[in-house]
PDB file of C-alpha atoms and ligand atoms in Angstrom:
ATOM      1  CA  MET A   1      -4.271  14.257 -21.158  1.00  0.00           C
ATOM      2  CA  VAL A   2      -2.473  13.861 -17.853  1.00  0.00           C
ATOM      3  CA  ASN A   3       0.093  16.445 -16.829  1.00  0.00           C
ATOM      4  CA  ARG A   4       3.238  15.730 -14.877  1.00  0.00           C
ATOM      5  CA  PRO A   5       2.928  16.556 -11.194  1.00  0.00           C
ATOM      6  CA  THR A   6       4.334  19.914 -10.278  1.00  0.00           C
ATOM      7  CA  THR A   7       4.493  19.592  -6.498  1.00  0.00           C
ATOM      8  CA  ASN A   8       6.659  17.435  -4.315  1.00  0.00           C
ATOM      9  CA  PRO A   9       5.440  17.986  -0.770  1.00  0.00           C
ATOM     10  CA  PRO A  10       8.106  17.237   1.814  1.00  0.00           C
ATOM     11  CA  SER A  11       6.957  14.604   4.288  1.00  0.00           C
ATOM     12  CA  PRO A  12       9.885  14.107   6.677  1.00  0.00           C
ATOM     13  CA  ASN A  13       7.663  13.487   9.705  1.00  0.00           C
ATOM     14  CA  LEU A  14       5.833  10.675   7.986  1.00  0.00           C
ATOM     15  CA  GLN A  15       9.110   9.276   6.738  1.00  0.00           C
ATOM     16  CA  ARG A  16      10.545   9.314  10.273  1.00  0.00           C
ATOM     17  CA  MET A  17       7.392   7.773  11.703  1.00  0.00           C
ATOM     18  CA  PHE A  18       7.466   4.805   9.320  1.00  0.00           C
ATOM     19  CA  SER A  19      11.200   4.311   9.776  1.00  0.00           C
ATOM     20  CA  ALA A  20      10.803   4.200  13.569  1.00  0.00           C
ATOM     21  CA  LEU A  21       8.127   1.516  13.262  1.00  0.00           C
ATOM     22  CA  VAL A  22      10.272  -0.962  11.329  1.00  0.00           C
ATOM     23  CA  PRO A  23      11.161  -3.338  14.214  1.00  0.00           C
ATOM     24  CA  TRP A  24       7.460  -3.760  15.018  1.00  0.00           C
ATOM     25  CA  TYR A  25       5.860  -3.293  11.660  1.00  0.00           C
ATOM     26  CA  ASP A  26       5.298  -6.869  10.433  1.00  0.00           C
ATOM     27  CA  PHE A  27       4.507  -8.265  13.857  1.00  0.00           C
ATOM     28  CA  LEU A  28       1.868  -5.607  14.553  1.00  0.00           C
ATOM     29  CA  ASN A  29       0.377  -5.943  11.070  1.00  0.00           C
ATOM     30  CA  ARG A  30      -0.248  -9.635  11.669  1.00  0.00           C
ATOM     31  CA  LEU A  31      -1.487  -9.168  15.199  1.00  0.00           C
ATOM     32  CA  LEU A  32      -3.735  -6.152  14.660  1.00  0.00           C
ATOM     33  CA  SER A  33      -5.334  -7.606  11.522  1.00  0.00           C
ATOM     34  CA  LEU A  34      -5.478 -11.174  12.892  1.00  0.00           C
ATOM     35  CA  ARG A  35      -3.352 -12.151   9.878  1.00  0.00           C
ATOM     36  CA  ARG A  36      -5.999 -10.933   7.405  1.00  0.00           C
ATOM     37  CA  ASP A  37      -3.334  -8.657   5.892  1.00  0.00           C
ATOM     38  CA  VAL A  38      -1.464 -11.681   4.499  1.00  0.00           C
ATOM     39  CA  ARG A  39      -4.548 -12.835   2.609  1.00  0.00           C
ATOM     40  CA  TRP A  40      -5.329  -9.322   1.390  1.00  0.00           C
ATOM     41  CA  ARG A  41      -1.916  -8.921  -0.204  1.00  0.00           C
ATOM     42  CA  ARG A  42      -2.148 -12.414  -1.719  1.00  0.00           C
ATOM     43  CA  ARG A  43      -5.495 -11.453  -3.200  1.00  0.00           C
ATOM     44  CA  LEU A  44      -3.994  -8.274  -4.649  1.00  0.00           C
ATOM     45  CA  ALA A  45      -1.275 -10.212  -6.473  1.00  0.00           C
ATOM     46  CA  ALA A  46      -3.744 -12.891  -7.610  1.00  0.00           C
ATOM     47  CA  GLY A  47      -6.035 -10.327  -9.258  1.00  0.00           C
ATOM     48  CA  LEU A  48      -3.437  -9.041 -11.698  1.00  0.00           C
ATOM     49  CA  PRO A  49      -3.351 -10.460 -15.245  1.00  0.00           C
ATOM     50  CA  GLY A  50      -1.227 -13.598 -15.715  1.00  0.00           C
ATOM     51  CA  TRP A  51       1.666 -11.938 -17.510  1.00  0.00           C
ATOM     52  CA  PRO A  52       4.623 -14.313 -18.136  1.00  0.00           C
ATOM     53  CA  SER A  53       7.347 -11.871 -17.048  1.00  0.00           C
ATOM     54  CA  PRO A  54       5.918  -8.538 -15.951  1.00  0.00           C
ATOM     55  CA  ILE A  55       7.812  -5.419 -14.943  1.00  0.00           C
ATOM     56  CA  VAL A  56       6.169  -4.271 -11.734  1.00  0.00           C
ATOM     57  CA  LEU A  57       6.719  -1.351  -9.400  1.00  0.00           C
ATOM     58  CA  ASP A  58       5.702  -2.017  -5.808  1.00  0.00           C
ATOM     59  CA  LEU A  59       5.335   1.500  -4.510  1.00  0.00           C
ATOM     60  CA  ALA A  60       5.357   2.296  -0.778  1.00  0.00           C
ATOM     61  CA  ALA A  61       6.812  -1.199  -0.584  1.00  0.00           C
ATOM     62  CA  GLY A  62       7.577  -1.023   3.147  1.00  0.00           C
ATOM     63  CA  THR A  63       9.028  -4.328   4.339  1.00  0.00           C
ATOM     64  CA  MET A  64       8.169  -5.812   0.949  1.00  0.00           C
ATOM     65  CA  ASP A  65       5.344  -8.207   1.760  1.00  0.00           C
ATOM     66  CA  VAL A  66       3.676  -7.352  -1.556  1.00  0.00           C
ATOM     67  CA  ALA A  67       6.918  -7.688  -3.533  1.00  0.00           C
ATOM     68  CA  LEU A  68       7.448 -11.140  -1.986  1.00  0.00           C
ATOM     69  CA  GLU A  69       3.911 -12.138  -2.893  1.00  0.00           C
ATOM     70  CA  LEU A  70       4.446 -10.911  -6.462  1.00  0.00           C
ATOM     71  CA  ALA A  71       7.690 -12.892  -6.654  1.00  0.00           C
ATOM     72  CA  ARG A  72       5.843 -16.054  -5.636  1.00  0.00           C
ATOM     73  CA  ARG A  73       3.140 -15.515  -8.223  1.00  0.00           C
ATOM     74  CA  TYR A  74       5.410 -14.274 -11.026  1.00  0.00           C
ATOM     75  CA  PRO A  75       8.706 -16.189 -10.820  1.00  0.00           C
ATOM     76  CA  ASN A  76      10.012 -14.414 -13.941  1.00  0.00           C
ATOM     77  CA  ALA A  77       8.977 -10.915 -12.927  1.00  0.00           C
ATOM     78  CA  LYS A  78      11.249  -7.900 -12.824  1.00  0.00           C
ATOM     79  CA  LEU A  79      10.264  -6.145  -9.619  1.00  0.00           C
ATOM     80  CA  VAL A  80      11.170  -2.720  -8.327  1.00  0.00           C
ATOM     81  CA  ALA A  81      10.373  -1.959  -4.685  1.00  0.00           C
ATOM     82  CA  ALA A  82      10.274   1.767  -3.931  1.00  0.00           C
ATOM     83  CA  ASP A  83       9.712   3.525  -0.629  1.00  0.00           C
ATOM     84  CA  PHE A  84      10.873   6.777   0.937  1.00  0.00           C
ATOM     85  CA  SER A  85      11.857   4.969   4.139  1.00  0.00           C
ATOM     86  CA  HIS A  86      15.305   3.466   3.832  1.00  0.00           C
ATOM     87  CA  PRO A  87      14.977   1.341   7.019  1.00  0.00           C
ATOM     88  CA  MET A  88      11.739  -0.181   5.675  1.00  0.00           C
ATOM     89  CA  LEU A  89      13.488  -1.228   2.468  1.00  0.00           C
ATOM     90  CA  CYS A  90      16.472  -2.614   4.406  1.00  0.00           C
ATOM     91  CA  ARG A  91      14.158  -4.839   6.431  1.00  0.00           C
ATOM     92  CA  GLY A  92      12.465  -5.899   3.202  1.00  0.00           C
ATOM     93  CA  ARG A  93      15.813  -6.813   1.683  1.00  0.00           C
ATOM     94  CA  GLU A  94      16.584  -9.056   4.679  1.00  0.00           C
ATOM     95  CA  LYS A  95      13.255 -10.836   4.178  1.00  0.00           C
ATOM     96  CA  TRP A  96      13.878 -11.181   0.445  1.00  0.00           C
ATOM     97  CA  GLY A  97      17.275 -12.733   1.223  1.00  0.00           C
ATOM     98  CA  CYS A  98      15.603 -15.426   3.325  1.00  0.00           C
ATOM     99  CA  CYS A  99      13.441 -16.649   0.413  1.00  0.00           C
ATOM    100  CA  GLN A 100      14.474 -18.417  -2.746  1.00  0.00           C
ATOM    101  CA  ASN A 101      13.148 -16.076  -5.398  1.00  0.00           C
ATOM    102  CA  THR A 102      13.743 -16.370  -9.111  1.00  0.00           C
ATOM    103  CA  ALA A 103      12.201 -12.978  -9.827  1.00  0.00           C
ATOM    104  CA  SER A 104      14.643 -10.084 -10.022  1.00  0.00           C
ATOM    105  CA  LEU A 105      14.399  -7.214  -7.571  1.00  0.00           C
ATOM    106  CA  GLY A 106      15.630  -3.633  -7.538  1.00  0.00           C
ATOM    107  CA  LEU A 107      15.304  -1.402  -4.475  1.00  0.00           C
ATOM    108  CA  VAL A 108      14.820   2.310  -4.881  1.00  0.00           C
ATOM    109  CA  ALA A 109      14.532   4.915  -2.134  1.00  0.00           C
ATOM    110  CA  ALA A 110      12.046   7.302  -3.695  1.00  0.00           C
ATOM    111  CA  ASP A 111       9.167   9.605  -2.962  1.00  0.00           C
ATOM    112  CA  ALA A 112       5.913   8.680  -4.677  1.00  0.00           C
ATOM    113  CA  PHE A 113       5.438  12.321  -5.656  1.00  0.00           C
ATOM    114  CA  LYS A 114       8.562  12.321  -7.753  1.00  0.00           C
ATOM    115  CA  LEU A 115       9.381   8.864  -9.044  1.00  0.00           C
ATOM    116  CA  PRO A 116      12.837   8.488 -10.570  1.00  0.00           C
ATOM    117  CA  PHE A 117      11.583   6.467 -13.552  1.00  0.00           C
ATOM    118  CA  ARG A 118      10.960   7.236 -17.200  1.00  0.00           C
ATOM    119  CA  GLN A 119       7.400   7.346 -18.388  1.00  0.00           C
ATOM    120  CA  ALA A 120       5.569   4.171 -19.443  1.00  0.00           C
ATOM    121  CA  VAL A 121       8.093   1.747 -17.892  1.00  0.00           C
ATOM    122  CA  PHE A 122       5.916  -0.558 -15.802  1.00  0.00           C
ATOM    123  CA  GLN A 123       3.191  -3.046 -16.685  1.00  0.00           C
ATOM    124  CA  ALA A 124       1.794  -2.763 -13.189  1.00  0.00           C
ATOM    125  CA  VAL A 125       2.137  -0.624 -10.089  1.00  0.00           C
ATOM    126  CA  THR A 126       1.048  -2.078  -6.761  1.00  0.00           C
ATOM    127  CA  LEU A 127       0.344   0.115  -3.769  1.00  0.00           C
ATOM    128  CA  ALA A 128      -0.729  -1.545  -0.523  1.00  0.00           C
ATOM    129  CA  PHE A 129      -1.677   0.681   2.404  1.00  0.00           C
ATOM    130  CA  GLY A 130       0.319   3.513   0.878  1.00  0.00           C
ATOM    131  CA  ILE A 131      -2.060   5.856  -0.944  1.00  0.00           C
ATOM    132  CA  ARG A 132      -3.766   6.853   2.340  1.00  0.00           C
ATOM    133  CA  ASN A 133      -0.512   8.524   3.378  1.00  0.00           C
ATOM    134  CA  MET A 134      -0.041  10.481   0.179  1.00  0.00           C
ATOM    135  CA  THR A 135      -1.528  13.949   0.006  1.00  0.00           C
ATOM    136  CA  PRO A 136      -2.373  15.427  -2.375  1.00  0.00           C
ATOM    137  CA  ARG A 137      -3.487  12.038  -3.697  1.00  0.00           C
ATOM    138  CA  GLU A 138      -4.117  13.318  -7.202  1.00  0.00           C
ATOM    139  CA  VAL A 139      -0.440  14.199  -7.549  1.00  0.00           C
ATOM    140  CA  ALA A 140       0.663  10.721  -6.509  1.00  0.00           C
ATOM    141  CA  LEU A 141      -1.916   9.091  -8.809  1.00  0.00           C
ATOM    142  CA  THR A 142      -0.813  11.247 -11.735  1.00  0.00           C
ATOM    143  CA  GLU A 143       2.798  10.293 -11.127  1.00  0.00           C
ATOM    144  CA  ILE A 144       1.862   6.584 -11.024  1.00  0.00           C
ATOM    145  CA  HIS A 145      -0.097   7.030 -14.240  1.00  0.00           C
ATOM    146  CA  ARG A 146       2.989   8.540 -15.872  1.00  0.00           C
ATOM    147  CA  VAL A 147       5.251   5.560 -15.154  1.00  0.00           C
ATOM    148  CA  LEU A 148       2.692   2.951 -16.278  1.00  0.00           C
ATOM    149  CA  GLN A 149       2.609   1.623 -19.826  1.00  0.00           C
ATOM    150  CA  PRO A 150      -0.618   2.226 -21.747  1.00  0.00           C
ATOM    151  CA  GLY A 151      -2.862  -0.697 -20.749  1.00  0.00           C
ATOM    152  CA  GLY A 152      -0.867  -1.102 -17.528  1.00  0.00           C
ATOM    153  CA  TRP A 153      -2.563  -1.932 -14.242  1.00  0.00           C
ATOM    154  CA  LEU A 154      -2.614  -0.083 -10.953  1.00  0.00           C
ATOM    155  CA  ALA A 155      -3.566  -2.251  -7.955  1.00  0.00           C
ATOM    156  CA  VAL A 156      -4.373  -0.425  -4.728  1.00  0.00           C
ATOM    157  CA  LEU A 157      -5.079  -2.121  -1.420  1.00  0.00           C
ATOM    158  CA  GLU A 158      -6.374   0.217   1.232  1.00  0.00           C
ATOM    159  CA  PHE A 159      -8.502   0.314   4.351  1.00  0.00           C
ATOM    160  CA  GLY A 160     -12.042   1.495   3.864  1.00  0.00           C
ATOM    161  CA  PRO A 161     -15.502   1.617   5.324  1.00  0.00           C
ATOM    162  CA  PRO A 162     -17.008  -1.763   6.334  1.00  0.00           C
ATOM    163  CA  VAL A 163     -20.090  -2.594   4.285  1.00  0.00           C
ATOM    164  CA  HIS A 164     -22.386  -3.673   7.154  1.00  0.00           C
ATOM    165  CA  ARG A 165     -23.415  -1.351   9.946  1.00  0.00           C
ATOM    166  CA  PRO A 166     -22.843  -3.725  12.937  1.00  0.00           C
ATOM    167  CA  LEU A 167     -19.345  -4.500  11.654  1.00  0.00           C
ATOM    168  CA  ALA A 168     -18.735  -0.767  11.079  1.00  0.00           C
ATOM    169  CA  ARG A 169     -19.634  -0.005  14.713  1.00  0.00           C
ATOM    170  CA  LEU A 170     -17.366  -2.711  16.058  1.00  0.00           C
ATOM    171  CA  TYR A 171     -14.591  -1.670  13.700  1.00  0.00           C
ATOM    172  CA  ASN A 172     -14.799   1.977  14.773  1.00  0.00           C
ATOM    173  CA  LEU A 173     -14.514   0.975  18.414  1.00  0.00           C
ATOM    174  CA  TYR A 174     -11.501  -1.142  17.548  1.00  0.00           C
ATOM    175  CA  LEU A 175      -9.921   1.570  15.393  1.00  0.00           C
ATOM    176  CA  HIS A 176     -10.203   4.389  17.889  1.00  0.00           C
ATOM    177  CA  ASN A 177      -9.757   2.562  21.175  1.00  0.00           C
ATOM    178  CA  LEU A 178      -8.195  -0.865  21.040  1.00  0.00           C
ATOM    179  CA  LEU A 179      -5.793  -0.279  18.142  1.00  0.00           C
ATOM    180  CA  PRO A 180      -4.049   2.872  19.489  1.00  0.00           C
ATOM    181  CA  TRP A 181      -3.859   1.237  22.920  1.00  0.00           C
ATOM    182  CA  LEU A 182      -2.323  -1.966  21.559  1.00  0.00           C
ATOM    183  CA  GLY A 183      -0.002  -0.018  19.256  1.00  0.00           C
ATOM    184  CA  ARG A 184       1.202   2.113  22.180  1.00  0.00           C
ATOM    185  CA  LEU A 185       1.587  -0.867  24.471  1.00  0.00           C
ATOM    186  CA  LEU A 186       3.544  -2.994  22.029  1.00  0.00           C
ATOM    187  CA  SER A 187       5.499  -0.571  19.869  1.00  0.00           C
ATOM    188  CA  ARG A 188       5.671   2.465  22.172  1.00  0.00           C
ATOM    189  CA  HIS A 189       4.775   4.611  19.174  1.00  0.00           C
ATOM    190  CA  ALA A 190       1.390   5.890  20.277  1.00  0.00           C
ATOM    191  CA  PHE A 191       1.318   8.605  17.656  1.00  0.00           C
ATOM    192  CA  ALA A 192       1.743   6.175  14.772  1.00  0.00           C
ATOM    193  CA  TYR A 193      -1.321   4.186  15.719  1.00  0.00           C
ATOM    194  CA  GLN A 194      -3.410   7.303  16.366  1.00  0.00           C
ATOM    195  CA  TYR A 195      -2.284   8.486  12.959  1.00  0.00           C
ATOM    196  CA  LEU A 196      -3.277   5.120  11.484  1.00  0.00           C
ATOM    197  CA  ALA A 197      -6.834   5.453  12.843  1.00  0.00           C
ATOM    198  CA  ALA A 198      -7.147   9.076  11.715  1.00  0.00           C
ATOM    199  CA  SER A 199      -5.767   8.403   8.236  1.00  0.00           C
ATOM    200  CA  ILE A 200      -8.133   5.452   7.734  1.00  0.00           C
ATOM    201  CA  GLN A 201     -11.039   7.635   8.786  1.00  0.00           C
ATOM    202  CA  GLY A 202      -9.878  10.401   6.434  1.00  0.00           C
ATOM    203  CA  PHE A 203      -9.561   8.161   3.366  1.00  0.00           C
ATOM    204  CA  PRO A 204     -12.484   8.429   0.908  1.00  0.00           C
ATOM    205  CA  GLY A 205     -15.007   5.650   0.438  1.00  0.00           C
ATOM    206  CA  PRO A 206     -14.885   3.447  -2.672  1.00  0.00           C
ATOM    207  CA  GLU A 207     -17.106   5.643  -4.836  1.00  0.00           C
ATOM    208  CA  ALA A 208     -15.116   8.801  -4.204  1.00  0.00           C
ATOM    209  CA  PHE A 209     -11.808   7.015  -4.683  1.00  0.00           C
ATOM    210  CA  LEU A 210     -12.974   5.504  -7.987  1.00  0.00           C
ATOM    211  CA  SER A 211     -13.795   8.988  -9.146  1.00  0.00           C
ATOM    212  CA  GLU A 212     -10.285  10.184  -8.165  1.00  0.00           C
ATOM    213  CA  LEU A 213      -8.805   7.308 -10.162  1.00  0.00           C
ATOM    214  CA  GLY A 214     -10.898   8.344 -13.148  1.00  0.00           C
ATOM    215  CA  GLN A 215      -9.766  11.950 -12.829  1.00  0.00           C
ATOM    216  CA  ALA A 216      -6.145  10.808 -12.828  1.00  0.00           C
ATOM    217  CA  GLY A 217      -6.719   9.143 -16.208  1.00  0.00           C
ATOM    218  CA  PHE A 218      -7.425   5.552 -15.150  1.00  0.00           C
ATOM    219  CA  ARG A 219     -10.309   3.250 -16.044  1.00  0.00           C
ATOM    220  CA  PRO A 220     -11.192   1.715 -12.687  1.00  0.00           C
ATOM    221  CA  LEU A 221     -12.704  -1.766 -12.354  1.00  0.00           C
ATOM    222  CA  PRO A 222     -15.409  -2.441  -9.738  1.00  0.00           C
ATOM    223  CA  PRO A 223     -13.798  -2.336  -6.270  1.00  0.00           C
ATOM    224  CA  ILE A 224     -13.597  -5.517  -4.191  1.00  0.00           C
ATOM    225  CA  PRO A 225     -14.414  -5.436  -0.474  1.00  0.00           C
ATOM    226  CA  LEU A 226     -12.233  -7.703   1.671  1.00  0.00           C
ATOM    227  CA  THR A 227     -13.221  -8.923   5.144  1.00  0.00           C
ATOM    228  CA  GLY A 228     -16.547  -7.102   5.007  1.00  0.00           C
ATOM    229  CA  GLY A 229     -15.003  -3.935   3.589  1.00  0.00           C
ATOM    230  CA  ILE A 230     -12.362  -3.390   6.286  1.00  0.00           C
ATOM    231  CA  ALA A 231      -9.993  -3.365   3.320  1.00  0.00           C
ATOM    232  CA  TRP A 232     -10.745  -2.655  -0.339  1.00  0.00           C
ATOM    233  CA  LEU A 233      -8.978  -3.762  -3.456  1.00  0.00           C
ATOM    234  CA  TYR A 234      -8.982  -1.420  -6.438  1.00  0.00           C
ATOM    235  CA  TYR A 235      -7.723  -2.242  -9.915  1.00  0.00           C
ATOM    236  CA  ALA A 236      -7.506   0.495 -12.497  1.00  0.00           C
ATOM    237  CA  ILE A 237      -6.158   0.422 -16.047  1.00  0.00           C
ATOM    238  CA  LYS A 238      -4.229   3.161 -17.826  1.00  0.00           C
TER     239      LYS A 238
HETATM  240  C1  SAM B 301       1.523   1.237   5.875  1.00  0.00           C
HETATM  241  S1  SAM B 301       3.063   1.040   5.063  1.00  0.00           S
HETATM  242  C2  SAM B 301       2.690  -0.163   3.793  1.00  0.00           C
HETATM  243  C3  SAM B 301       3.885  -0.965   3.400  1.00  0.00           C
HETATM  244  C4  SAM B 301       3.619  -2.167   2.481  1.00  0.00           C
HETATM  245  N1  SAM B 301       3.119  -1.760   1.201  1.00  0.00           N
HETATM  246  C5  SAM B 301       2.698  -3.161   3.110  1.00  0.00           C
HETATM  247  O1  SAM B 301       1.787  -3.641   2.450  1.00  0.00           O
HETATM  248  O2  SAM B 301       2.937  -3.520   4.279  1.00  0.00           O
HETATM  249  C6  SAM B 301       3.194   2.522   4.143  1.00  0.00           C
HETATM  250  C7  SAM B 301       4.529   2.683   3.471  1.00  0.00           C
HETATM  251  O3  SAM B 301       4.434   3.791   2.586  1.00  0.00           O
HETATM  252  C8  SAM B 301       5.644   4.494   2.614  1.00  0.00           C
HETATM  253  N2  SAM B 301       5.328   5.843   2.125  1.00  0.00           N
HETATM  254  C9  SAM B 301       4.437   6.718   2.623  1.00  0.00           C
HETATM  255  N3  SAM B 301       4.412   7.845   1.895  1.00  0.00           N
HETATM  256  C10 SAM B 301       5.305   7.674   0.886  1.00  0.00           C
HETATM  257  C11 SAM B 301       5.741   8.469  -0.194  1.00  0.00           C
HETATM  258  N4  SAM B 301       5.262   9.698  -0.384  1.00  0.00           N
HETATM  259  N5  SAM B 301       6.651   7.969  -1.042  1.00  0.00           N
HETATM  260  C12 SAM B 301       7.176   6.724  -0.854  1.00  0.00           C
HETATM  261  N6  SAM B 301       6.823   5.930   0.172  1.00  0.00           N
HETATM  262  C13 SAM B 301       5.888   6.391   1.028  1.00  0.00           C
HETATM  263  C14 SAM B 301       6.085   4.416   4.063  1.00  0.00           C
HETATM  264  O4  SAM B 301       7.460   4.640   4.233  1.00  0.00           O
HETATM  265  C15 SAM B 301       5.673   2.996   4.423  1.00  0.00           C
HETATM  266  O5  SAM B 301       6.717   2.084   4.197  1.00  0.00           O
END
């Protein structure tokens, strides 16, 4: 039995940080990941079941790259993009307006800790590079579990530990030296890119995260390493 979350931690600093990044966000994502991020999100959408017209919540939607990918893959989907950063959603709406989508889209400014949806509404919840920012994670996962239909899918895309040691060494150098430097140089938001490195380092490895998913009431599938484990794809079923 999964209880409703009882806490709703305020996170105004995080909210402000993400909102300030909006003008640079997509550009730096592509640059700093060498465009791997586009493939990772595509892979996330491709791994969901082939429902004819699913109702999907893209949580921590940001500038809506995942929602756009879902719209391409599911032309009859009903999508809801939710994020606690209004400027992120506004940028996403501009991007959505530039594409010819047949899927329907609703935008909701909402905190993942207290989602303004009834229980068991969605067939899937997608969460790309969002869960790392949500503490306590178990509260966010419990809230996601609540809004999913029984049998519904949670798809999480998140950074993780590379699987091979030489790649891990290189990646750590990149994460702690090159990435904050590039982030500061290009976006002038040094803190955000230091935070990015620290939050990636602080996120649990696949085994521990699978166990958290299980504790939140999900049945996790085997995790999928992407680009040598720099990112991981998790699917879990309610
Ligand atoms: C790294 S971005 C990822 C955005 C998008 N999913 C993507 O793939 O590019 C993280 C997003 O999570 C949002 N976010 C972080 N914590 C949140 C929370 N508690 N509730 C809702 N949104 C949150 C931020 O505003 C930001 O847009």
